[in-house]
């Protein structure tokens, strides 16, 4: 039976994310990965995209990406390079850029760690920003997280944790 290790998934997500940002020509440096119990992790105060990964043999894994606003804006501008859009559409495109990017990164990372024949199901990504928060009961008891610093634009934090 396949056992998904949140740290293994985080390592794969980090690698995929760094390659993605490199393709956008955004220089990235990574702090060492960390683990912490719920209530003792750094707060998630910026844009957060979260989804869950379900496995047929156990509960699931919570996956989250949080972005500093200037970083998400820069990713959007590079992601939409050459396309024209109105200023009133920026908020929509910020959300869609974040969700598209996370869908791609998480989909590829889970394909990397899954074993042949194993069923992994992803929920649709949910974007929270500003005052929106996840209920504490919705979050895992133990997290692994990785902070990435993208020069001149801020930080991105990747989170994983087991859901019973």
GROMACS .gro file of C-alpha atoms in nm:
model
  164
    1UNK     CA    1   0.000   0.000   0.000
    2UNK     CA    2   0.118   0.351  -0.090
    3UNK     CA    3   0.192   0.586   0.201
    4UNK     CA    4   0.219   0.953   0.115
    5UNK     CA    5   0.467   1.138   0.331
    6UNK     CA    6   0.383   1.511   0.363
    7UNK     CA    7   0.754   1.600   0.369
    8UNK     CA    8   0.815   1.401   0.049
    9UNK     CA    9   0.525   1.584  -0.115
   10UNK     CA   10   0.653   1.919   0.013
   11UNK     CA   11   0.998   1.848  -0.133
   12UNK     CA   12   0.843   1.767  -0.469
   13UNK     CA   13   0.616   2.075  -0.456
   14UNK     CA   14   0.918   2.292  -0.370
   15UNK     CA   15   1.118   2.156  -0.662
   16UNK     CA   16   0.829   2.204  -0.905
   17UNK     CA   17   0.759   2.554  -0.773
   18UNK     CA   18   1.123   2.664  -0.803
   19UNK     CA   19   1.133   2.539  -1.165
   20UNK     CA   20   0.808   2.721  -1.242
   21UNK     CA   21   0.939   3.048  -1.097
   22UNK     CA   22   1.269   2.998  -1.278
   23UNK     CA   23   1.075   2.964  -1.605
   24UNK     CA   24   0.918   3.303  -1.524
   25UNK     CA   25   1.272   3.435  -1.462
   26UNK     CA   26   1.209   3.497  -1.093
   27UNK     CA   27   1.517   3.427  -0.879
   28UNK     CA   28   1.422   3.208  -0.583
   29UNK     CA   29   1.597   3.104  -0.263
   30UNK     CA   30   1.462   2.849  -0.017
   31UNK     CA   31   1.490   2.840   0.361
   32UNK     CA   32   1.526   2.495   0.518
   33UNK     CA   33   1.192   2.310   0.539
   34UNK     CA   34   1.028   2.304   0.882
   35UNK     CA   35   0.764   2.108   1.067
   36UNK     CA   36   0.536   2.231   1.345
   37UNK     CA   37   0.213   2.148   1.528
   38UNK     CA   38  -0.108   2.340   1.459
   39UNK     CA   39  -0.109   2.669   1.647
   40UNK     CA   40   0.271   2.699   1.643
   41UNK     CA   41   0.327   2.766   1.273
   42UNK     CA   42   0.380   3.110   1.125
   43UNK     CA   43   0.046   3.280   1.054
   44UNK     CA   44  -0.101   3.269   0.705
   45UNK     CA   45  -0.173   3.638   0.650
   46UNK     CA   46  -0.145   3.681   0.276
   47UNK     CA   47  -0.317   3.534  -0.027
   48UNK     CA   48  -0.368   3.163   0.030
   49UNK     CA   49  -0.459   2.896  -0.222
   50UNK     CA   50  -0.546   2.567  -0.057
   51UNK     CA   51  -0.671   2.229  -0.167
   52UNK     CA   52  -0.690   1.878  -0.037
   53UNK     CA   53  -0.550   1.559  -0.178
   54UNK     CA   54  -0.752   1.246  -0.106
   55UNK     CA   55  -0.615   0.895  -0.123
   56UNK     CA   56  -0.822   0.579  -0.143
   57UNK     CA   57  -0.652   0.417   0.160
   58UNK     CA   58  -0.643   0.703   0.413
   59UNK     CA   59  -0.780   1.051   0.485
   60UNK     CA   60  -0.585   1.304   0.292
   61UNK     CA   61  -0.326   1.576   0.273
   62UNK     CA   62  -0.393   1.948   0.305
   63UNK     CA   63  -0.184   2.156   0.064
   64UNK     CA   64  -0.154   2.532   0.079
   65UNK     CA   65   0.042   2.805  -0.095
   66UNK     CA   66   0.051   3.158   0.048
   67UNK     CA   67   0.184   3.455  -0.147
   68UNK     CA   68   0.289   3.809  -0.062
   69UNK     CA   69   0.073   4.045  -0.271
   70UNK     CA   70   0.359   4.202  -0.475
   71UNK     CA   71   0.482   3.853  -0.566
   72UNK     CA   72   0.140   3.737  -0.683
   73UNK     CA   73   0.103   4.057  -0.887
   74UNK     CA   74   0.441   3.998  -1.055
   75UNK     CA   75   0.359   3.634  -1.131
   76UNK     CA   76   0.029   3.747  -1.285
   77UNK     CA   77   0.200   4.010  -1.501
   78UNK     CA   78   0.451   3.757  -1.629
   79UNK     CA   79   0.186   3.485  -1.667
   80UNK     CA   80  -0.034   3.720  -1.874
   81UNK     CA   81   0.253   3.883  -2.067
   82UNK     CA   82   0.132   4.005  -2.404
   83UNK     CA   83  -0.238   3.991  -2.314
   84UNK     CA   84  -0.442   4.304  -2.262
   85UNK     CA   85  -0.692   4.341  -1.979
   86UNK     CA   86  -0.876   4.623  -1.804
   87UNK     CA   87  -0.771   4.747  -1.463
   88UNK     CA   88  -1.105   4.638  -1.314
   89UNK     CA   89  -1.015   4.278  -1.408
   90UNK     CA   90  -0.691   4.266  -1.207
   91UNK     CA   91  -0.850   4.114  -0.893
   92UNK     CA   92  -1.007   3.837  -1.102
   93UNK     CA   93  -0.683   3.765  -1.287
   94UNK     CA   94  -0.485   3.756  -0.962
   95UNK     CA   95  -0.717   3.484  -0.832
   96UNK     CA   96  -0.718   3.289  -1.157
   97UNK     CA   97  -0.339   3.311  -1.193
   98UNK     CA   98  -0.290   3.173  -0.842
   99UNK     CA   99  -0.541   2.891  -0.891
  100UNK     CA  100  -0.404   2.793  -1.235
  101UNK     CA  101  -0.047   2.791  -1.111
  102UNK     CA  102  -0.131   2.580  -0.806
  103UNK     CA  103  -0.340   2.336  -1.011
  104UNK     CA  104  -0.044   2.280  -1.242
  105UNK     CA  105   0.217   2.252  -0.967
  106UNK     CA  106   0.016   2.024  -0.739
  107UNK     CA  107  -0.104   1.807  -1.026
  108UNK     CA  108   0.250   1.750  -1.149
  109UNK     CA  109   0.393   1.698  -0.800
  110UNK     CA  110   0.130   1.441  -0.706
  111UNK     CA  111   0.195   1.259  -1.032
  112UNK     CA  112   0.563   1.250  -0.934
  113UNK     CA  113   0.499   1.094  -0.592
  114UNK     CA  114   0.206   0.863  -0.676
  115UNK     CA  115   0.268   0.499  -0.749
  116UNK     CA  116   0.128   0.340  -1.062
  117UNK     CA  117  -0.233   0.238  -1.014
  118UNK     CA  118  -0.289   0.452  -0.703
  119UNK     CA  119  -0.590   0.682  -0.702
  120UNK     CA  120  -0.518   1.036  -0.584
  121UNK     CA  121  -0.803   1.287  -0.595
  122UNK     CA  122  -0.752   1.662  -0.572
  123UNK     CA  123  -1.018   1.907  -0.464
  124UNK     CA  124  -1.060   2.231  -0.654
  125UNK     CA  125  -0.829   2.502  -0.522
  126UNK     CA  126  -0.985   2.762  -0.293
  127UNK     CA  127  -0.841   3.112  -0.277
  128UNK     CA  128  -0.864   3.310   0.046
  129UNK     CA  129  -0.730   3.660   0.086
  130UNK     CA  130  -0.737   3.939   0.339
  131UNK     CA  131  -0.973   3.870   0.630
  132UNK     CA  132  -1.085   3.531   0.498
  133UNK     CA  133  -0.951   3.243   0.703
  134UNK     CA  134  -0.979   2.869   0.724
  135UNK     CA  135  -1.156   2.740   1.029
  136UNK     CA  136  -0.902   2.598   1.273
  137UNK     CA  137  -1.083   2.262   1.267
  138UNK     CA  138  -1.022   2.237   0.890
  139UNK     CA  139  -0.645   2.247   0.929
  140UNK     CA  140  -0.409   1.955   0.992
  141UNK     CA  141  -0.269   1.883   1.337
  142UNK     CA  142   0.090   1.882   1.205
  143UNK     CA  143   0.235   2.084   0.917
  144UNK     CA  144   0.545   2.077   0.707
  145UNK     CA  145   0.622   2.407   0.540
  146UNK     CA  146   0.881   2.561   0.310
  147UNK     CA  147   0.940   2.934   0.270
  148UNK     CA  148   1.069   3.064  -0.061
  149UNK     CA  149   1.199   3.416  -0.107
  150UNK     CA  150   1.167   3.563  -0.453
  151UNK     CA  151   1.411   3.852  -0.492
  152UNK     CA  152   1.246   4.196  -0.497
  153UNK     CA  153   0.889   4.057  -0.478
  154UNK     CA  154   0.842   3.887  -0.142
  155UNK     CA  155   0.777   3.539  -0.012
  156UNK     CA  156   0.577   3.233  -0.095
  157UNK     CA  157   0.515   2.961   0.162
  158UNK     CA  158   0.421   2.603   0.075
  159UNK     CA  159   0.231   2.399   0.336
  160UNK     CA  160   0.142   2.031   0.365
  161UNK     CA  161  -0.022   1.837   0.645
  162UNK     CA  162  -0.207   1.512   0.704
  163UNK     CA  163  -0.585   1.518   0.746
  164UNK     CA  164  -0.724   1.217   0.936
   0.00000   0.00000   0.00000
